[in-house]
Short mmCIF file of C-alpha atoms in Angstrom, two decimals:
data_model
loop_
_atom_site.label_atom_id
_atom_site.label_comp_id
_atom_site.label_asym_id
_atom_site.label_seq_id
_atom_site.Cartn_x
_atom_site.Cartn_y
_atom_site.Cartn_z
CA UNK X 7 23.97 23.87 24.81
CA UNK X 8 20.57 23.48 25.11
CA UNK X 9 19.43 22.66 28.71
CA UNK X 10 18.52 19.20 29.07
CA UNK X 11 15.42 18.43 30.59
CA UNK X 12 13.90 15.63 32.63
CA UNK X 13 12.25 12.46 30.74
CA UNK X 14 9.45 12.61 31.78
CA UNK X 15 8.52 15.84 29.73
CA UNK X 16 8.87 14.08 26.91
CA UNK X 17 7.50 10.33 27.52
CA UNK X 18 4.06 10.49 25.35
CA UNK X 19 4.41 13.61 23.91
CA UNK X 20 4.16 14.17 19.71
CA UNK X 21 6.65 16.59 19.72
CA UNK X 22 6.09 19.33 16.54
CA UNK X 23 9.36 20.21 15.48
CA UNK X 24 12.44 19.58 14.08
CA UNK X 25 14.83 16.46 15.24
CA UNK X 26 17.93 18.57 15.32
CA UNK X 27 16.61 21.36 17.68
CA UNK X 28 14.32 18.87 19.58
CA UNK X 29 16.63 15.76 20.46
CA UNK X 30 19.48 17.79 22.29
CA UNK X 31 17.13 18.47 24.83
CA UNK X 32 16.24 14.80 26.01
CA UNK X 33 18.49 13.45 28.54
CA UNK X 34 21.02 10.98 27.46
CA UNK X 35 20.74 7.30 27.84
CA UNK X 36 16.87 7.72 28.46
CA UNK X 37 15.64 5.87 25.24
CA UNK X 38 15.20 2.35 24.71
CA UNK X 39 14.23 2.15 20.86
CA UNK X 40 14.39 4.40 17.92
CA UNK X 41 12.20 3.29 14.98
CA UNK X 42 11.98 5.60 11.98
CA UNK X 43 11.75 6.33 8.30
CA UNK X 44 13.86 9.28 7.01
CA UNK X 45 12.43 11.61 4.26
CA UNK X 46 13.50 10.10 1.27
CA UNK X 47 15.00 12.67 -0.76
CA UNK X 48 13.45 12.18 -4.13
CA UNK X 49 10.42 14.21 -4.75
CA UNK X 50 7.75 13.24 -2.48
CA UNK X 51 5.21 15.58 -1.06
CA UNK X 52 5.01 16.11 2.61
CA UNK X 53 3.31 18.58 4.32
CA UNK X 54 5.52 21.84 5.28
CA UNK X 55 8.53 20.70 3.77
CA UNK X 56 9.92 23.79 1.48
CA UNK X 57 12.36 21.44 0.02
CA UNK X 58 10.11 19.61 -1.84
CA UNK X 59 11.58 16.71 -0.55
CA UNK X 60 14.46 17.48 -3.24
CA UNK X 61 17.77 18.67 -0.81
CA UNK X 62 21.07 18.97 -2.07
CA UNK X 63 22.54 15.25 -1.26
CA UNK X 64 25.13 16.23 0.96
CA UNK X 65 23.02 18.61 2.85
CA UNK X 66 20.65 15.77 3.01
CA UNK X 67 23.33 13.26 4.80
CA UNK X 68 24.79 16.00 6.89
CA UNK X 69 21.25 16.72 8.35
CA UNK X 70 20.36 13.08 9.27
CA UNK X 71 23.93 12.80 10.53
CA UNK X 72 23.17 15.50 13.25
CA UNK X 73 19.86 13.12 13.82
CA UNK X 74 21.64 9.97 14.57
CA UNK X 75 24.05 11.55 16.71
CA UNK X 76 21.46 12.56 18.96
CA UNK X 77 19.91 9.16 18.82
CA UNK X 78 22.62 7.92 19.57
CA UNK X 79 23.37 10.10 23.12
CA UNK X 80 19.96 9.76 24.03
CA UNK X 81 19.84 5.34 23.92
CA UNK X 82 20.44 3.88 26.84
CA UNK X 83 23.36 1.07 26.19
CA UNK X 84 21.57 -1.91 25.05
CA UNK X 85 19.15 0.48 22.89
CA UNK X 86 18.60 -0.36 19.24
CA UNK X 87 17.92 2.12 16.29
CA UNK X 88 15.67 0.43 13.28
CA UNK X 89 15.90 2.71 10.25
CA UNK X 90 13.48 1.67 7.23
CA UNK X 91 15.24 2.78 4.02
CA UNK X 92 14.29 2.21 0.45
CA UNK X 93 16.75 2.08 -2.18
CA UNK X 94 16.61 4.69 -5.24
CA UNK X 95 16.43 2.85 -8.64
CA UNK X 96 17.32 6.32 -10.69
CA UNK X 97 19.46 8.98 -8.50
CA UNK X 98 22.68 5.79 -7.91
CA UNK X 99 22.66 6.90 -4.48
CA UNK X 100 22.70 3.73 -2.05
CA UNK X 101 21.15 5.55 0.67
CA UNK X 102 21.00 2.24 3.11
CA UNK X 103 24.80 1.91 2.43
CA UNK X 104 25.68 5.60 3.59
CA UNK X 105 23.56 5.71 6.30
CA UNK X 106 24.74 2.40 7.53
CA UNK X 107 27.83 3.99 6.74
CA UNK X 108 26.77 7.25 9.40
CA UNK X 109 25.82 4.82 11.87
CA UNK X 110 28.96 2.66 12.22
CA UNK X 111 31.01 6.10 12.27
CA UNK X 112 29.18 7.48 15.13
CA UNK X 113 29.69 4.21 17.33
CA UNK X 114 26.87 2.23 16.81
CA UNK X 115 27.37 -1.72 16.57
CA UNK X 116 25.38 -3.30 13.66
CA UNK X 117 23.03 -5.98 14.22
CA UNK X 118 21.10 -7.20 11.44
CA UNK X 119 19.45 -6.00 8.36
CA UNK X 120 15.85 -6.51 7.08
CA UNK X 121 14.54 -7.14 4.31
CA UNK X 122 10.93 -6.19 3.76
CA UNK X 123 9.37 -7.60 1.01
CA UNK X 124 6.65 -5.80 -1.06
CA UNK X 125 5.86 -8.24 -3.92
CA UNK X 126 5.74 -6.08 -6.80
CA UNK X 127 4.74 -2.69 -5.51
CA UNK X 128 7.16 -0.88 -6.85
CA UNK X 129 6.94 -2.04 -9.84
CA UNK X 130 4.21 0.66 -10.67
CA UNK X 131 6.98 2.81 -11.62
CA UNK X 132 7.76 3.83 -15.08
CA UNK X 133 11.08 5.04 -15.47
CA UNK X 134 13.02 2.00 -17.39
CA UNK X 135 16.54 3.95 -18.13
CA UNK X 136 17.56 2.82 -21.58
CA UNK X 137 14.73 0.54 -22.98
CA UNK X 138 15.73 -2.46 -23.73
CA UNK X 139 19.09 -2.00 -24.15
CA UNK X 140 22.08 -1.97 -22.11
CA UNK X 141 23.18 1.18 -22.29
CA UNK X 142 21.61 2.51 -19.22
CA UNK X 143 19.07 0.47 -17.60
CA UNK X 144 17.39 1.08 -14.18
CA UNK X 145 16.87 -1.67 -11.46
CA UNK X 146 13.54 -1.58 -9.62
CA UNK X 147 13.00 -2.47 -5.79
CA UNK X 148 10.42 -4.93 -4.64
CA UNK X 149 11.82 -4.36 -1.12
CA UNK X 150 13.02 -1.72 1.19
CA UNK X 151 15.67 -2.38 3.76
CA UNK X 152 15.28 -2.13 8.14
CA UNK X 153 19.17 -1.64 9.19
CA UNK X 154 19.37 -2.22 12.69
CA UNK X 155 21.90 -1.16 15.23
CA UNK X 156 23.03 -1.60 18.86
CA UNK X 157 24.20 0.83 21.06
CA UNK X 158 27.48 -0.26 23.16
CA UNK X 159 26.48 -3.67 23.79
CA UNK X 160 24.20 -6.45 21.56
CA UNK X 161 22.25 -7.77 24.85
CA UNK X 162 19.62 -5.48 26.25
CA UNK X 163 18.45 -5.58 29.83
CA UNK X 164 14.85 -6.22 30.49
CA UNK X 165 12.27 -8.10 32.64
CA UNK X 166 11.48 -11.46 31.11
CA UNK X 167 7.75 -11.13 32.13
CA UNK X 168 7.64 -8.02 29.91
CA UNK X 169 8.64 -9.70 26.73
CA UNK X 170 5.50 -9.58 24.35
CA UNK X 171 6.57 -11.42 21.78
CA UNK X 172 4.98 -15.11 21.20
CA UNK X 173 6.83 -18.27 19.91
CA UNK X 174 5.17 -18.20 16.56
CA UNK X 175 6.42 -14.21 16.35
CA UNK X 176 9.68 -14.89 17.45
CA UNK X 177 10.34 -18.40 15.17
CA UNK X 178 9.12 -16.35 11.75
CA UNK X 179 10.45 -13.13 12.73
CA UNK X 180 14.50 -14.26 13.08
CA UNK X 181 14.26 -14.63 9.90
CA UNK X 182 15.32 -11.46 7.99
CA UNK X 183 13.26 -11.90 5.15
CA UNK X 184 9.66 -10.23 6.36
CA UNK X 185 6.87 -10.10 3.50
CA UNK X 186 3.92 -7.79 4.48
CA UNK X 187 1.74 -5.45 2.16
CA UNK X 188 2.87 -1.81 2.26
CA UNK X 189 0.55 0.98 3.80
CA UNK X 190 -2.51 1.27 1.77
CA UNK X 191 -4.34 4.27 4.02
CA UNK X 192 -1.51 7.10 3.04
CA UNK X 193 -4.45 9.68 1.28
CA UNK X 194 -6.41 8.97 4.52
CA UNK X 195 -3.64 10.50 6.23
CA UNK X 196 -2.53 12.79 3.89
CA UNK X 197 1.06 11.79 3.88
CA UNK X 198 2.72 10.06 0.70
CA UNK X 199 5.20 7.65 2.22
CA UNK X 200 3.74 5.41 5.09
CA UNK X 201 5.16 2.54 6.35
CA UNK X 202 2.53 0.00 7.58
CA UNK X 203 1.69 -0.79 11.14
CA UNK X 204 3.18 -4.12 10.56
CA UNK X 205 6.60 -2.91 10.23
CA UNK X 206 6.89 -1.60 13.73
CA UNK X 207 4.83 -3.68 15.43
CA UNK X 208 7.64 -6.34 14.29
CA UNK X 209 10.57 -4.02 15.52
CA UNK X 210 9.13 -3.39 18.50
CA UNK X 211 8.34 -6.50 19.85
CA UNK X 212 11.32 -8.38 18.71
CA UNK X 213 13.64 -5.63 19.99
CA UNK X 214 11.90 -4.06 23.23
CA UNK X 215 9.79 -4.88 26.36
CA UNK X 216 6.49 -3.67 27.41
CA UNK X 217 7.29 -0.35 28.95
CA UNK X 218 10.26 0.72 27.05
CA UNK X 219 10.49 4.26 25.43
CA UNK X 220 10.32 4.36 21.80
CA UNK X 221 11.47 7.43 19.63
CA UNK X 222 10.62 8.17 16.20
CA UNK X 223 12.62 11.05 14.94
CA UNK X 224 10.89 11.08 11.57
CA UNK X 225 7.16 10.60 13.25
CA UNK X 226 5.06 11.57 9.87
CA UNK X 227 1.61 10.78 10.55
CA UNK X 228 2.33 8.70 13.42
CA UNK X 229 2.78 4.84 12.53
CA UNK X 230 5.59 4.55 15.25
CA UNK X 231 4.04 6.10 18.17
CA UNK X 232 0.10 4.71 17.22
CA UNK X 233 2.13 0.97 17.33
CA UNK X 234 3.94 1.93 20.53
CA UNK X 235 0.69 3.13 22.33
CA UNK X 236 -1.32 -0.08 21.11
CA UNK X 237 1.78 -2.03 22.74
CA UNK X 238 1.76 -0.32 26.04
CA UNK X 239 5.23 1.10 25.30
CA UNK X 240 6.17 4.26 25.86
CA UNK X 241 6.82 7.08 23.20
CA UNK X 242 8.28 9.97 21.83
CA UNK X 243 7.43 11.32 18.32
CA UNK X 244 8.89 14.39 16.63
CA UNK X 245 7.95 15.62 13.98
CA UNK X 246 8.11 19.29 12.18
CA UNK X 247 4.21 19.24 10.47
CA UNK X 248 2.14 20.53 12.63
CA UNK X 249 -0.29 18.61 10.47
CA UNK X 250 0.66 15.43 10.84
CA UNK X 251 1.03 16.00 14.57
CA UNK X 252 -2.20 16.69 14.78
CA UNK X 253 -2.98 13.42 13.15
CA UNK X 254 -0.43 11.27 15.06
CA UNK X 255 -2.40 12.59 18.33
CA UNK X 256 -6.02 11.65 16.78
CA UNK X 257 -4.79 8.33 15.42
CA UNK X 258 -4.01 7.50 19.51
CA UNK X 259 -6.88 9.15 20.78
CA UNK X 260 -9.31 7.74 18.68
CA UNK X 261 -7.86 4.18 19.58
CA UNK X 262 -8.35 5.03 23.59
CA UNK X 263 -12.15 6.10 23.43
CA UNK X 264 -12.12 2.81 21.33
CA UNK X 265 -10.49 0.54 24.30
CA UNK X 266 -12.84 2.82 26.94
CA UNK X 267 -15.93 1.34 24.79
CA UNK X 268 -15.02 -2.07 24.43
CA UNK X 269 -12.33 -3.15 27.33
CA UNK X 270 -13.92 -3.47 30.75
CA UNK X 271 -11.75 -1.38 33.47
CA UNK X 272 -9.61 0.00 30.55
CA UNK X 273 -7.15 3.26 31.89
CA UNK X 274 -6.07 6.14 29.70
CA UNK X 275 -2.33 6.01 28.52
CA UNK X 276 -0.60 7.83 31.74
CA UNK X 277 0.73 10.31 30.93
CA UNK X 278 -1.96 11.35 28.50
CA UNK X 279 -0.85 11.89 25.12
CA UNK X 280 -0.77 15.62 24.00
CA UNK X 281 1.36 17.73 21.79
CA UNK X 282 3.92 19.56 22.53
CA UNK X 283 5.07 22.61 20.11
CA UNK X 284 8.82 23.30 20.09
CA UNK X 285 8.84 25.66 16.86
CA UNK X 286 6.16 25.10 14.16
#
């Protein structure tokens, strides 16, 4: 069994390594919220991905299950996990249902399912299946799912003064159909499948408190960790690509530099964000 470390060793770290190897070292019952979107597994061009994002499906779900089991272990009772999943229109794999079933079998309690409406964004895909025929048409999705589960209890402990959601935000966001645009800067960050900052911002403000510890086991170019930093949450981001780890850290450091310039009395995040290299 891998040696457990103190949770402080992971706080505000971008960890370069595989979640299956990194997460077992994080202490149990130490994380407040998991926000993530796993690799799609339909041919996206991720950096440092030898599989080409096209793993055999049983292997893909087996790997995901190992990560979900560790997420359950490291979450505190009352902690939440929010998984963003895009439906597949061509492989007939109900990914969001299968991931939800995995989480239920592990012991998570179902809390909610949010539809993230992206207007006609996915209409750009040109696969039609059987054109103008009932033989085998493909249905296209203009939305993605956010599957939300709790650990052990539906009620989360926290101080009222650390809740930072406004009246207007709460009234709008408890309706489980969220409308906002997809990420438009994926080329800038060199990542083909990023969710926009608005997604983790809503999840964090609705389901966590300031000062909570937020984990993303598939951190990519660092949107989750960046938003956690901006919302004054502590964070742990795990990502196998050294390139994306550098991008994630630079996004936070640039934001810190801007705040130091324009915010009187601003203090750098403590502990200072850095990359922890596991096996990469």
